[in-house]
Amino acid sequence: MKIVALAGGIGAGKFLRGMVRVAPPDALTVILNVADDVVVHGLHVSPDPDSVTYWLGDAFDRERGWGRRDETFRATEELRAFGAPDAWFNLGDLDLATHVLRSAMLREGATMSEVVTRVAARFGVGARLMPVTDDRVETRIDAVDARSGDRLDLSFQEYWVRRGAVDPVKGVRFVGVTDSRPAPGVLEAIGDADLVVLPPSNPVVSLGPILAVPGVRAAVGERRPAVVGVSGIVGGAPLAGMADKLMPAVGLEVTAAGAAAAYDGLLGSWVIDQRDRELAGRIEATGVRVIVTDTVMRDDDAAERLSSVVLDATI
Ligand code: FO1
Protein backbone atom coordinates (compact mmCIF):
# COMPACT_ATOMS: atom_id res chain seq x y z
CA MET A 1 0.00 0.00 0.00
CA LYS A 2 1.28 3.46 -0.87
CA ILE A 3 0.30 6.31 1.42
CA VAL A 4 0.89 10.02 0.82
CA ALA A 5 0.33 12.57 3.58
CA LEU A 6 0.32 16.32 3.03
CA ALA A 7 1.78 17.86 6.14
CA GLY A 8 2.06 21.05 8.10
CA GLY A 9 4.05 20.83 11.32
CA ILE A 10 2.97 19.76 14.77
CA GLY A 11 -0.52 18.31 14.10
CA ALA A 12 0.82 16.29 11.19
CA GLY A 13 3.86 15.10 13.16
CA LYS A 14 1.67 13.91 16.03
CA PHE A 15 -0.69 12.11 13.64
CA LEU A 16 2.08 10.52 11.56
CA ARG A 17 3.66 8.93 14.65
CA GLY A 18 0.46 6.88 14.74
CA MET A 19 0.53 6.21 11.00
CA VAL A 20 4.02 4.66 11.10
CA ARG A 21 2.78 2.25 13.78
CA VAL A 22 0.00 0.90 11.56
CA ALA A 23 1.67 1.08 8.15
CA PRO A 24 5.21 0.09 7.16
CA PRO A 25 7.32 3.28 7.23
CA ASP A 26 8.52 2.72 3.66
CA ALA A 27 4.86 2.83 2.52
CA LEU A 28 4.64 6.46 3.60
CA THR A 29 5.58 9.60 1.66
CA VAL A 30 5.12 12.95 3.41
CA ILE A 31 4.81 16.14 1.35
CA LEU A 32 5.77 19.12 3.49
CA ASN A 33 4.78 22.77 3.69
CA VAL A 34 7.71 25.16 3.32
CA ALA A 35 5.80 28.46 3.26
CA ASP A 36 6.33 29.05 7.02
CA ASP A 37 10.10 29.09 6.43
CA VAL A 38 11.91 32.12 7.78
CA VAL A 39 15.45 33.49 7.77
CA VAL A 40 16.63 34.10 11.35
CA HIS A 41 20.11 35.53 12.10
CA GLY A 42 20.92 34.70 8.46
CA LEU A 43 19.95 31.03 8.96
CA HIS A 44 17.23 29.29 6.96
CA VAL A 45 14.68 27.85 9.42
CA SER A 46 12.13 25.36 8.07
CA PRO A 47 9.61 24.80 10.89
CA ASP A 48 7.20 22.33 9.29
CA PRO A 49 9.78 19.94 7.74
CA ASP A 50 11.75 20.04 11.00
CA SER A 51 8.70 19.41 13.21
CA VAL A 52 7.65 16.37 11.15
CA THR A 53 11.24 15.07 11.10
CA TYR A 54 11.64 15.46 14.86
CA TRP A 55 8.26 13.81 15.58
CA LEU A 56 8.94 10.85 13.29
CA GLY A 57 12.60 10.70 14.34
CA ASP A 58 11.67 10.52 18.04
CA ALA A 59 13.49 13.76 18.82
CA PHE A 60 10.37 15.87 19.41
CA ASP A 61 9.29 17.81 22.48
CA ARG A 62 5.65 16.86 23.09
CA GLU A 63 4.88 19.85 25.35
CA ARG A 64 6.22 22.52 23.00
CA GLY A 65 5.45 20.63 19.77
CA TRP A 66 8.33 22.27 17.91
CA GLY A 67 12.08 22.02 18.37
CA ARG A 68 14.03 19.21 20.01
CA ARG A 69 13.54 17.40 23.28
CA ASP A 70 16.09 18.18 26.03
CA GLU A 71 17.49 21.31 24.43
CA THR A 72 18.26 24.63 26.06
CA PHE A 73 17.89 28.12 24.62
CA ARG A 74 21.22 29.50 25.78
CA ALA A 75 22.32 30.62 22.32
CA THR A 76 19.05 32.53 21.81
CA GLU A 77 19.42 34.11 25.28
CA GLU A 78 22.92 35.19 24.32
CA LEU A 79 21.63 36.65 21.04
CA ARG A 80 19.01 38.56 23.06
CA ALA A 81 21.80 39.92 25.28
CA PHE A 82 23.49 41.17 22.08
CA GLY A 83 20.23 42.88 21.10
CA ALA A 84 20.08 40.76 17.91
CA PRO A 85 16.99 41.87 15.94
CA ASP A 86 15.73 38.30 15.27
CA ALA A 87 16.04 37.05 18.86
CA TRP A 88 12.24 37.12 19.29
CA PHE A 89 12.31 33.73 17.52
CA ASN A 90 13.46 31.01 19.90
CA LEU A 91 16.00 28.62 18.43
CA GLY A 92 16.96 25.78 20.72
CA ASP A 93 20.62 24.82 20.85
CA LEU A 94 20.14 21.36 19.25
CA ASP A 95 17.66 22.68 16.68
CA LEU A 96 20.21 25.37 15.82
CA ALA A 97 22.52 22.69 14.39
CA THR A 98 19.84 21.73 11.86
CA HIS A 99 19.55 25.35 10.68
CA VAL A 100 23.32 25.77 10.42
CA LEU A 101 23.58 22.59 8.34
CA ARG A 102 20.59 23.49 6.11
CA SER A 103 21.86 27.04 5.50
CA ALA A 104 25.33 25.77 4.56
CA MET A 105 23.85 23.18 2.18
CA LEU A 106 21.58 25.76 0.51
CA ARG A 107 24.48 28.22 0.17
CA GLU A 108 26.50 25.51 -1.56
CA GLY A 109 23.68 24.95 -4.07
CA ALA A 110 21.74 22.03 -2.59
CA THR A 111 17.98 21.95 -3.14
CA MET A 112 15.46 21.92 -0.31
CA SER A 113 14.64 18.31 -1.31
CA GLU A 114 18.25 17.34 -0.68
CA VAL A 115 18.27 19.14 2.67
CA VAL A 116 15.04 17.48 3.82
CA THR A 117 16.39 14.04 2.85
CA ARG A 118 19.67 14.66 4.70
CA VAL A 119 17.99 15.89 7.89
CA ALA A 120 15.48 13.00 7.84
CA ALA A 121 18.35 10.49 7.44
CA ARG A 122 20.13 11.93 10.49
CA PHE A 123 17.04 11.20 12.60
CA GLY A 124 16.49 7.74 11.11
CA VAL A 125 13.10 8.63 9.62
CA GLY A 126 11.88 5.63 7.61
CA ALA A 127 9.18 7.51 5.71
CA ARG A 128 10.11 9.44 2.56
CA LEU A 129 9.93 13.17 3.29
CA MET A 130 9.83 15.78 0.54
CA PRO A 131 9.15 19.52 0.45
CA VAL A 132 6.20 20.37 -1.78
CA THR A 133 8.51 22.61 -3.82
CA ASP A 134 12.20 23.45 -4.05
CA ASP A 135 11.22 27.04 -4.88
CA ARG A 136 10.75 29.81 -2.33
CA VAL A 137 7.10 30.29 -1.40
CA GLU A 138 6.28 32.56 1.53
CA THR A 139 3.03 32.94 3.45
CA ARG A 140 2.29 36.62 4.11
CA ILE A 141 -0.40 37.74 6.52
CA ASP A 142 -2.22 40.99 5.76
CA ALA A 143 -3.31 42.28 9.14
CA VAL A 144 -4.24 45.41 11.04
CA ASP A 145 -2.07 46.50 13.97
CA ALA A 146 -4.19 45.72 17.05
CA ARG A 147 -2.94 48.92 18.75
CA SER A 148 -2.47 51.54 16.04
CA GLY A 149 -4.88 50.32 13.35
CA ASP A 150 -2.07 50.51 10.73
CA ARG A 151 -1.96 47.94 7.94
CA LEU A 152 0.68 45.23 8.43
CA ASP A 153 2.29 42.85 5.94
CA LEU A 154 3.81 40.10 8.09
CA SER A 155 5.61 36.83 7.56
CA PHE A 156 3.78 33.95 9.21
CA GLN A 157 6.34 33.73 12.04
CA GLU A 158 6.14 37.49 12.69
CA TYR A 159 2.35 37.22 12.91
CA TRP A 160 2.30 34.10 15.13
CA VAL A 161 5.46 34.17 17.25
CA ARG A 162 6.62 37.79 17.33
CA ARG A 163 3.22 39.46 17.66
CA GLY A 164 1.30 36.57 19.29
CA ALA A 165 -1.50 36.47 16.67
CA VAL A 166 -3.20 39.51 18.25
CA ASP A 167 -3.64 41.51 15.03
CA PRO A 168 -6.94 41.08 13.14
CA VAL A 169 -6.23 39.27 9.85
CA LYS A 170 -7.56 40.64 6.56
CA GLY A 171 -6.01 38.18 4.12
CA VAL A 172 -3.43 35.48 3.51
CA ARG A 173 -1.11 35.31 0.47
CA PHE A 174 1.42 32.76 -0.71
CA VAL A 175 4.09 34.88 -2.38
CA GLY A 176 5.92 33.09 -5.22
CA VAL A 177 3.48 30.21 -5.43
CA THR A 178 2.21 30.79 -8.98
CA ASP A 179 5.76 30.54 -10.35
CA SER A 180 6.70 27.57 -8.15
CA ARG A 181 6.98 24.01 -9.38
CA PRO A 182 6.32 20.82 -7.45
CA ALA A 183 9.54 19.24 -6.17
CA PRO A 184 10.74 16.10 -7.95
CA GLY A 185 8.51 13.14 -7.09
CA VAL A 186 5.61 15.10 -5.57
CA LEU A 187 3.03 14.69 -8.34
CA GLU A 188 4.16 11.11 -9.04
CA ALA A 189 3.75 10.16 -5.35
CA ILE A 190 0.22 11.60 -5.25
CA GLY A 191 -0.71 9.94 -8.54
CA ASP A 192 0.53 6.51 -7.34
CA ALA A 193 -1.01 6.68 -3.85
CA ASP A 194 -3.63 4.21 -2.63
CA LEU A 195 -4.39 6.65 0.19
CA VAL A 196 -3.86 10.42 0.30
CA VAL A 197 -4.15 11.70 3.88
CA LEU A 198 -4.83 15.29 4.89
CA PRO A 199 -3.87 15.21 8.60
CA PRO A 200 -5.37 17.60 11.16
CA SER A 201 -3.20 20.50 10.04
CA ASN A 202 -4.19 24.13 9.60
CA PRO A 203 -6.17 24.23 6.32
CA VAL A 204 -5.19 27.83 5.57
CA VAL A 205 -1.45 28.16 6.27
CA SER A 206 -0.28 24.53 6.51
CA LEU A 207 -2.07 22.58 3.78
CA GLY A 208 -3.19 25.71 1.87
CA PRO A 209 0.30 26.51 0.50
CA ILE A 210 0.89 22.85 -0.44
CA LEU A 211 -2.34 22.71 -2.44
CA ALA A 212 -1.54 26.09 -4.06
CA VAL A 213 1.64 24.83 -5.75
CA PRO A 214 0.61 24.46 -9.41
CA GLY A 215 -0.53 20.92 -10.20
CA VAL A 216 -0.84 19.68 -6.62
CA ARG A 217 -4.51 20.44 -5.99
CA ALA A 218 -5.48 18.88 -9.34
CA ALA A 219 -3.35 15.77 -8.62
CA VAL A 220 -5.07 15.30 -5.23
CA GLY A 221 -8.50 15.89 -6.81
CA GLU A 222 -7.84 13.09 -9.30
CA ARG A 223 -7.38 10.68 -6.38
CA ARG A 224 -10.57 11.87 -4.66
CA PRO A 225 -12.01 8.48 -3.62
CA ALA A 226 -8.66 7.73 -1.96
CA VAL A 227 -8.42 11.07 -0.14
CA VAL A 228 -9.14 10.96 3.61
CA GLY A 229 -8.90 14.14 5.68
CA VAL A 230 -9.01 14.63 9.44
CA SER A 231 -10.47 17.80 10.91
CA GLY A 232 -8.17 19.77 13.20
CA ILE A 233 -11.18 21.86 14.22
CA VAL A 234 -13.06 20.27 17.10
CA GLY A 235 -16.06 21.81 18.81
CA GLY A 236 -15.66 25.03 16.82
CA ALA A 237 -12.02 25.68 17.75
CA PRO A 238 -8.61 24.42 16.61
CA LEU A 239 -7.02 21.79 18.87
CA ALA A 240 -3.85 23.89 18.61
CA GLY A 241 -2.57 26.92 16.74
CA MET A 242 -4.36 29.88 15.22
CA ALA A 243 -6.67 28.50 12.52
CA ASP A 244 -9.63 30.24 14.22
CA LYS A 245 -8.00 33.61 13.45
CA LEU A 246 -7.14 32.77 9.84
CA MET A 247 -10.13 30.79 8.57
CA PRO A 248 -12.66 33.68 8.76
CA ALA A 249 -10.23 35.89 6.80
CA VAL A 250 -10.46 33.49 3.85
CA GLY A 251 -14.21 32.95 4.17
CA LEU A 252 -14.19 29.66 6.07
CA GLU A 253 -16.39 28.96 9.07
CA VAL A 254 -14.42 27.78 12.13
CA THR A 255 -16.03 24.33 12.33
CA ALA A 256 -15.23 20.84 11.08
CA ALA A 257 -17.57 21.68 8.16
CA GLY A 258 -15.64 24.88 7.39
CA ALA A 259 -12.33 22.97 7.41
CA ALA A 260 -13.83 20.41 5.00
CA ALA A 261 -14.86 23.30 2.73
CA ALA A 262 -11.17 24.28 2.43
CA TYR A 263 -10.71 20.96 0.60
CA ASP A 264 -13.75 21.39 -1.67
CA GLY A 265 -13.65 18.81 -4.49
CA LEU A 266 -10.77 16.86 -2.93
CA LEU A 267 -12.21 14.73 -0.13
CA GLY A 268 -13.49 11.18 -0.42
CA SER A 269 -13.86 10.89 3.36
CA TRP A 270 -13.65 13.37 6.23
CA VAL A 271 -12.98 12.31 9.80
CA ILE A 272 -14.58 14.49 12.47
CA ASP A 273 -14.63 14.33 16.24
CA GLN A 274 -17.58 12.84 18.08
CA ARG A 275 -18.27 16.29 19.58
CA ASP A 276 -19.10 17.46 16.03
CA ARG A 277 -21.36 14.60 15.04
CA GLU A 278 -24.29 16.97 14.40
CA LEU A 279 -22.29 18.45 11.47
CA ALA A 280 -22.11 15.08 9.66
CA GLY A 281 -25.29 15.56 7.63
CA ARG A 282 -24.23 18.98 6.35
CA ILE A 283 -20.86 17.68 5.25
CA GLU A 284 -22.30 14.54 3.68
CA ALA A 285 -24.65 16.75 1.63
CA THR A 286 -21.51 18.00 -0.17
CA GLY A 287 -20.77 14.46 -1.38
CA VAL A 288 -18.16 13.60 1.25
CA ARG A 289 -18.37 10.45 3.40
CA VAL A 290 -18.12 11.39 7.08
CA ILE A 291 -16.51 9.24 9.77
CA VAL A 292 -17.07 10.18 13.41
CA THR A 293 -14.49 9.17 16.02
CA ASP A 294 -12.31 10.49 18.85
CA THR A 295 -9.77 12.65 17.01
CA VAL A 296 -7.89 14.10 19.99
CA MET A 297 -4.33 12.72 20.02
CA ARG A 298 -3.28 12.78 23.68
CA ASP A 299 -0.48 10.28 23.03
CA ASP A 300 0.92 7.89 20.42
CA ASP A 301 -1.75 5.27 21.20
CA ALA A 302 -4.47 7.80 20.36
CA ALA A 303 -2.62 8.77 17.17
CA GLU A 304 -2.39 5.08 16.25
CA ARG A 305 -6.14 4.59 16.76
CA LEU A 306 -6.88 7.63 14.58
CA SER A 307 -4.51 6.37 11.88
CA SER A 308 -6.28 2.99 11.88
CA VAL A 309 -9.59 4.76 11.31
CA VAL A 310 -8.06 6.65 8.38
CA LEU A 311 -6.58 3.45 6.88
CA ASP A 312 -9.91 1.63 7.23
CA ALA A 313 -11.67 4.51 5.45
CA THR A 314 -9.98 3.48 2.20
CA ILE A 315 -11.08 -0.16 2.30
N1 FO1 B 1 6.67 28.69 17.95
C1 FO1 B 1 6.49 29.57 18.94
O1 FO1 B 1 5.34 29.72 19.38
N2 FO1 B 1 7.53 30.33 19.43
C2 FO1 B 1 8.80 30.20 18.98
O2 FO1 B 1 9.69 30.91 19.42
C3 FO1 B 1 9.03 29.21 17.95
C4 FO1 B 1 10.31 28.96 17.46
C5 FO1 B 1 10.49 27.92 16.52
C6 FO1 B 1 11.76 27.58 16.09
C7 FO1 B 1 11.95 26.55 15.18
C8 FO1 B 1 10.85 25.86 14.69
O3 FO1 B 1 11.02 24.84 13.81
C9 FO1 B 1 9.56 26.18 15.09
C10 FO1 B 1 9.37 27.21 16.01
N3 FO1 B 1 8.09 27.54 16.46
C11 FO1 B 1 7.91 28.47 17.45
C12 FO1 B 1 6.92 26.86 15.90
C13 FO1 B 1 6.38 27.53 14.61
O4 FO1 B 1 6.22 28.90 14.76
C14 FO1 B 1 4.97 27.06 14.21
O5 FO1 B 1 4.46 26.14 15.07
C15 FO1 B 1 4.90 26.50 12.85
O6 FO1 B 1 5.49 27.32 11.88
C16 FO1 B 1 3.42 26.28 12.47
O7 FO1 B 1 3.36 25.23 11.62
Coordinates of C-alpha atoms and ligand atoms in Angstrom, one line a residue:
M1 CA 0.0 0.0 0.0
K2 CA 1.3 3.5 -0.9
I3 CA 0.3 6.3 1.4
V4 CA 0.9 10.0 0.8
A5 CA 0.3 12.6 3.6
L6 CA 0.3 16.3 3.0
A7 CA 1.8 17.9 6.1
G8 CA 2.1 21.0 8.1
G9 CA 4.0 20.8 11.3
I10 CA 3.0 19.8 14.8
G11 CA -0.5 18.3 14.1
A12 CA 0.8 16.3 11.2
G13 CA 3.9 15.1 13.2
K14 CA 1.7 13.9 16.0
F15 CA -0.7 12.1 13.6
L16 CA 2.1 10.5 11.6
R17 CA 3.7 8.9 14.6
G18 CA 0.5 6.9 14.7
M19 CA 0.5 6.2 11.0
V20 CA 4.0 4.7 11.1
R21 CA 2.8 2.2 13.8
V22 CA 0.0 0.9 11.6
A23 CA 1.7 1.1 8.1
P24 CA 5.2 0.1 7.2
P25 CA 7.3 3.3 7.2
D26 CA 8.5 2.7 3.7
A27 CA 4.9 2.8 2.5
L28 CA 4.6 6.5 3.6
T29 CA 5.6 9.6 1.7
V30 CA 5.1 12.9 3.4
I31 CA 4.8 16.1 1.3
L32 CA 5.8 19.1 3.5
N33 CA 4.8 22.8 3.7
V34 CA 7.7 25.2 3.3
A35 CA 5.8 28.5 3.3
D36 CA 6.3 29.1 7.0
D37 CA 10.1 29.1 6.4
V38 CA 11.9 32.1 7.8
V39 CA 15.5 33.5 7.8
V40 CA 16.6 34.1 11.4
H41 CA 20.1 35.5 12.1
G42 CA 20.9 34.7 8.5
L43 CA 19.9 31.0 9.0
H44 CA 17.2 29.3 7.0
V45 CA 14.7 27.8 9.4
S46 CA 12.1 25.4 8.1
P47 CA 9.6 24.8 10.9
D48 CA 7.2 22.3 9.3
P49 CA 9.8 19.9 7.7
D50 CA 11.7 20.0 11.0
S51 CA 8.7 19.4 13.2
V52 CA 7.6 16.4 11.1
T53 CA 11.2 15.1 11.1
Y54 CA 11.6 15.5 14.9
W55 CA 8.3 13.8 15.6
L56 CA 8.9 10.9 13.3
G57 CA 12.6 10.7 14.3
D58 CA 11.7 10.5 18.0
A59 CA 13.5 13.8 18.8
F60 CA 10.4 15.9 19.4
D61 CA 9.3 17.8 22.5
R62 CA 5.6 16.9 23.1
E63 CA 4.9 19.8 25.4
R64 CA 6.2 22.5 23.0
G65 CA 5.4 20.6 19.8
W66 CA 8.3 22.3 17.9
G67 CA 12.1 22.0 18.4
R68 CA 14.0 19.2 20.0
R69 CA 13.5 17.4 23.3
D70 CA 16.1 18.2 26.0
E71 CA 17.5 21.3 24.4
T72 CA 18.3 24.6 26.1
F73 CA 17.9 28.1 24.6
R74 CA 21.2 29.5 25.8
A75 CA 22.3 30.6 22.3
T76 CA 19.0 32.5 21.8
E77 CA 19.4 34.1 25.3
E78 CA 22.9 35.2 24.3
L79 CA 21.6 36.7 21.0
R80 CA 19.0 38.6 23.1
A81 CA 21.8 39.9 25.3
F82 CA 23.5 41.2 22.1
G83 CA 20.2 42.9 21.1
A84 CA 20.1 40.8 17.9
P85 CA 17.0 41.9 15.9
D86 CA 15.7 38.3 15.3
A87 CA 16.0 37.0 18.9
W88 CA 12.2 37.1 19.3
F89 CA 12.3 33.7 17.5
N90 CA 13.5 31.0 19.9
L91 CA 16.0 28.6 18.4
G92 CA 17.0 25.8 20.7
D93 CA 20.6 24.8 20.9
L94 CA 20.1 21.4 19.3
D95 CA 17.7 22.7 16.7
L96 CA 20.2 25.4 15.8
A97 CA 22.5 22.7 14.4
T98 CA 19.8 21.7 11.9
H99 CA 19.5 25.4 10.7
V100 CA 23.3 25.8 10.4
L101 CA 23.6 22.6 8.3
R102 CA 20.6 23.5 6.1
S103 CA 21.9 27.0 5.5
A104 CA 25.3 25.8 4.6
M105 CA 23.9 23.2 2.2
L106 CA 21.6 25.8 0.5
R107 CA 24.5 28.2 0.2
E108 CA 26.5 25.5 -1.6
G109 CA 23.7 25.0 -4.1
A110 CA 21.7 22.0 -2.6
T111 CA 18.0 21.9 -3.1
M112 CA 15.5 21.9 -0.3
S113 CA 14.6 18.3 -1.3
E114 CA 18.3 17.3 -0.7
V115 CA 18.3 19.1 2.7
V116 CA 15.0 17.5 3.8
T117 CA 16.4 14.0 2.9
R118 CA 19.7 14.7 4.7
V119 CA 18.0 15.9 7.9
A120 CA 15.5 13.0 7.8
A121 CA 18.3 10.5 7.4
R122 CA 20.1 11.9 10.5
F123 CA 17.0 11.2 12.6
G124 CA 16.5 7.7 11.1
V125 CA 13.1 8.6 9.6
G126 CA 11.9 5.6 7.6
A127 CA 9.2 7.5 5.7
R128 CA 10.1 9.4 2.6
L129 CA 9.9 13.2 3.3
M130 CA 9.8 15.8 0.5
P131 CA 9.2 19.5 0.4
V132 CA 6.2 20.4 -1.8
T133 CA 8.5 22.6 -3.8
D134 CA 12.2 23.4 -4.1
D135 CA 11.2 27.0 -4.9
R136 CA 10.8 29.8 -2.3
V137 CA 7.1 30.3 -1.4
E138 CA 6.3 32.6 1.5
T139 CA 3.0 32.9 3.5
R140 CA 2.3 36.6 4.1
I141 CA -0.4 37.7 6.5
D142 CA -2.2 41.0 5.8
A143 CA -3.3 42.3 9.1
V144 CA -4.2 45.4 11.0
D145 CA -2.1 46.5 14.0
A146 CA -4.2 45.7 17.1
R147 CA -2.9 48.9 18.7
S148 CA -2.5 51.5 16.0
G149 CA -4.9 50.3 13.3
D150 CA -2.1 50.5 10.7
R151 CA -2.0 47.9 7.9
L152 CA 0.7 45.2 8.4
D153 CA 2.3 42.9 5.9
L154 CA 3.8 40.1 8.1
S155 CA 5.6 36.8 7.6
F156 CA 3.8 33.9 9.2
Q157 CA 6.3 33.7 12.0
E158 CA 6.1 37.5 12.7
Y159 CA 2.3 37.2 12.9
W160 CA 2.3 34.1 15.1
V161 CA 5.5 34.2 17.3
R162 CA 6.6 37.8 17.3
R163 CA 3.2 39.5 17.7
G164 CA 1.3 36.6 19.3
A165 CA -1.5 36.5 16.7
V166 CA -3.2 39.5 18.3
D167 CA -3.6 41.5 15.0
P168 CA -6.9 41.1 13.1
V169 CA -6.2 39.3 9.8
K170 CA -7.6 40.6 6.6
G171 CA -6.0 38.2 4.1
V172 CA -3.4 35.5 3.5
R173 CA -1.1 35.3 0.5
F174 CA 1.4 32.8 -0.7
V175 CA 4.1 34.9 -2.4
G176 CA 5.9 33.1 -5.2
V177 CA 3.5 30.2 -5.4
T178 CA 2.2 30.8 -9.0
D179 CA 5.8 30.5 -10.3
S180 CA 6.7 27.6 -8.1
R181 CA 7.0 24.0 -9.4
P182 CA 6.3 20.8 -7.4
A183 CA 9.5 19.2 -6.2
P184 CA 10.7 16.1 -7.9
G185 CA 8.5 13.1 -7.1
V186 CA 5.6 15.1 -5.6
L187 CA 3.0 14.7 -8.3
E188 CA 4.2 11.1 -9.0
A189 CA 3.7 10.2 -5.4
I190 CA 0.2 11.6 -5.2
G191 CA -0.7 9.9 -8.5
D192 CA 0.5 6.5 -7.3
A193 CA -1.0 6.7 -3.8
D194 CA -3.6 4.2 -2.6
L195 CA -4.4 6.7 0.2
V196 CA -3.9 10.4 0.3
V197 CA -4.1 11.7 3.9
L198 CA -4.8 15.3 4.9
P199 CA -3.9 15.2 8.6
P200 CA -5.4 17.6 11.2
S201 CA -3.2 20.5 10.0
N202 CA -4.2 24.1 9.6
P203 CA -6.2 24.2 6.3
V204 CA -5.2 27.8 5.6
V205 CA -1.5 28.2 6.3
S206 CA -0.3 24.5 6.5
L207 CA -2.1 22.6 3.8
G208 CA -3.2 25.7 1.9
P209 CA 0.3 26.5 0.5
I210 CA 0.9 22.8 -0.4
L211 CA -2.3 22.7 -2.4
A212 CA -1.5 26.1 -4.1
V213 CA 1.6 24.8 -5.8
P214 CA 0.6 24.5 -9.4
G215 CA -0.5 20.9 -10.2
V216 CA -0.8 19.7 -6.6
R217 CA -4.5 20.4 -6.0
A218 CA -5.5 18.9 -9.3
A219 CA -3.4 15.8 -8.6
V220 CA -5.1 15.3 -5.2
G221 CA -8.5 15.9 -6.8
E222 CA -7.8 13.1 -9.3
R223 CA -7.4 10.7 -6.4
R224 CA -10.6 11.9 -4.7
P225 CA -12.0 8.5 -3.6
A226 CA -8.7 7.7 -2.0
V227 CA -8.4 11.1 -0.1
V228 CA -9.1 11.0 3.6
G229 CA -8.9 14.1 5.7
V230 CA -9.0 14.6 9.4
S231 CA -10.5 17.8 10.9
G232 CA -8.2 19.8 13.2
I233 CA -11.2 21.9 14.2
V234 CA -13.1 20.3 17.1
G235 CA -16.1 21.8 18.8
G236 CA -15.7 25.0 16.8
A237 CA -12.0 25.7 17.7
P238 CA -8.6 24.4 16.6
L239 CA -7.0 21.8 18.9
A240 CA -3.8 23.9 18.6
G241 CA -2.6 26.9 16.7
M242 CA -4.4 29.9 15.2
A243 CA -6.7 28.5 12.5
D244 CA -9.6 30.2 14.2
K245 CA -8.0 33.6 13.5
L246 CA -7.1 32.8 9.8
M247 CA -10.1 30.8 8.6
P248 CA -12.7 33.7 8.8
A249 CA -10.2 35.9 6.8
V250 CA -10.5 33.5 3.8
G251 CA -14.2 32.9 4.2
L252 CA -14.2 29.7 6.1
E253 CA -16.4 29.0 9.1
V254 CA -14.4 27.8 12.1
T255 CA -16.0 24.3 12.3
A256 CA -15.2 20.8 11.1
A257 CA -17.6 21.7 8.2
G258 CA -15.6 24.9 7.4
A259 CA -12.3 23.0 7.4
A260 CA -13.8 20.4 5.0
A261 CA -14.9 23.3 2.7
A262 CA -11.2 24.3 2.4
Y263 CA -10.7 21.0 0.6
D264 CA -13.7 21.4 -1.7
G265 CA -13.6 18.8 -4.5
L266 CA -10.8 16.9 -2.9
L267 CA -12.2 14.7 -0.1
G268 CA -13.5 11.2 -0.4
S269 CA -13.9 10.9 3.4
W270 CA -13.6 13.4 6.2
V271 CA -13.0 12.3 9.8
I272 CA -14.6 14.5 12.5
D273 CA -14.6 14.3 16.2
Q274 CA -17.6 12.8 18.1
R275 CA -18.3 16.3 19.6
D276 CA -19.1 17.5 16.0
R277 CA -21.4 14.6 15.0
E278 CA -24.3 17.0 14.4
L279 CA -22.3 18.5 11.5
A280 CA -22.1 15.1 9.7
G281 CA -25.3 15.6 7.6
R282 CA -24.2 19.0 6.3
I283 CA -20.9 17.7 5.2
E284 CA -22.3 14.5 3.7
A285 CA -24.7 16.8 1.6
T286 CA -21.5 18.0 -0.2
G287 CA -20.8 14.5 -1.4
V288 CA -18.2 13.6 1.3
R289 CA -18.4 10.4 3.4
V290 CA -18.1 11.4 7.1
I291 CA -16.5 9.2 9.8
V292 CA -17.1 10.2 13.4
T293 CA -14.5 9.2 16.0
D294 CA -12.3 10.5 18.8
T295 CA -9.8 12.7 17.0
V296 CA -7.9 14.1 20.0
M297 CA -4.3 12.7 20.0
R298 CA -3.3 12.8 23.7
D299 CA -0.5 10.3 23.0
D300 CA 0.9 7.9 20.4
D301 CA -1.8 5.3 21.2
A302 CA -4.5 7.8 20.4
A303 CA -2.6 8.8 17.2
E304 CA -2.4 5.1 16.2
R305 CA -6.1 4.6 16.8
L306 CA -6.9 7.6 14.6
S307 CA -4.5 6.4 11.9
S308 CA -6.3 3.0 11.9
V309 CA -9.6 4.8 11.3
V310 CA -8.1 6.6 8.4
L311 CA -6.6 3.5 6.9
D312 CA -9.9 1.6 7.2
A313 CA -11.7 4.5 5.4
T314 CA -10.0 3.5 2.2
I315 CA -11.1 -0.2 2.3
Ligands
FO1_1 N1 6.7 28.7 17.9 C1 6.5 29.6 18.9 O1 5.3 29.7 19.4 N2 7.5 30.3 19.4 C2 8.8 30.2 19.0 O2 9.7 30.9 19.4 C3 9.0 29.2 17.9 C4 10.3 29.0 17.5 C5 10.5 27.9 16.5 C6 11.8 27.6 16.1 C7 12.0 26.5 15.2 C8 10.8 25.9 14.7 O3 11.0 24.8 13.8 C9 9.6 26.2 15.1 C10 9.4 27.2 16.0 N3 8.1 27.5 16.5 C11 7.9 28.5 17.4 C12 6.9 26.9 15.9 C13 6.4 27.5 14.6 O4 6.2 28.9 14.8 C14 5.0 27.1 14.2 O5 4.5 26.1 15.1 C15 4.9 26.5 12.8 O6 5.5 27.3 11.9 C16 3.4 26.3 12.5 O7 3.4 25.2 11.6

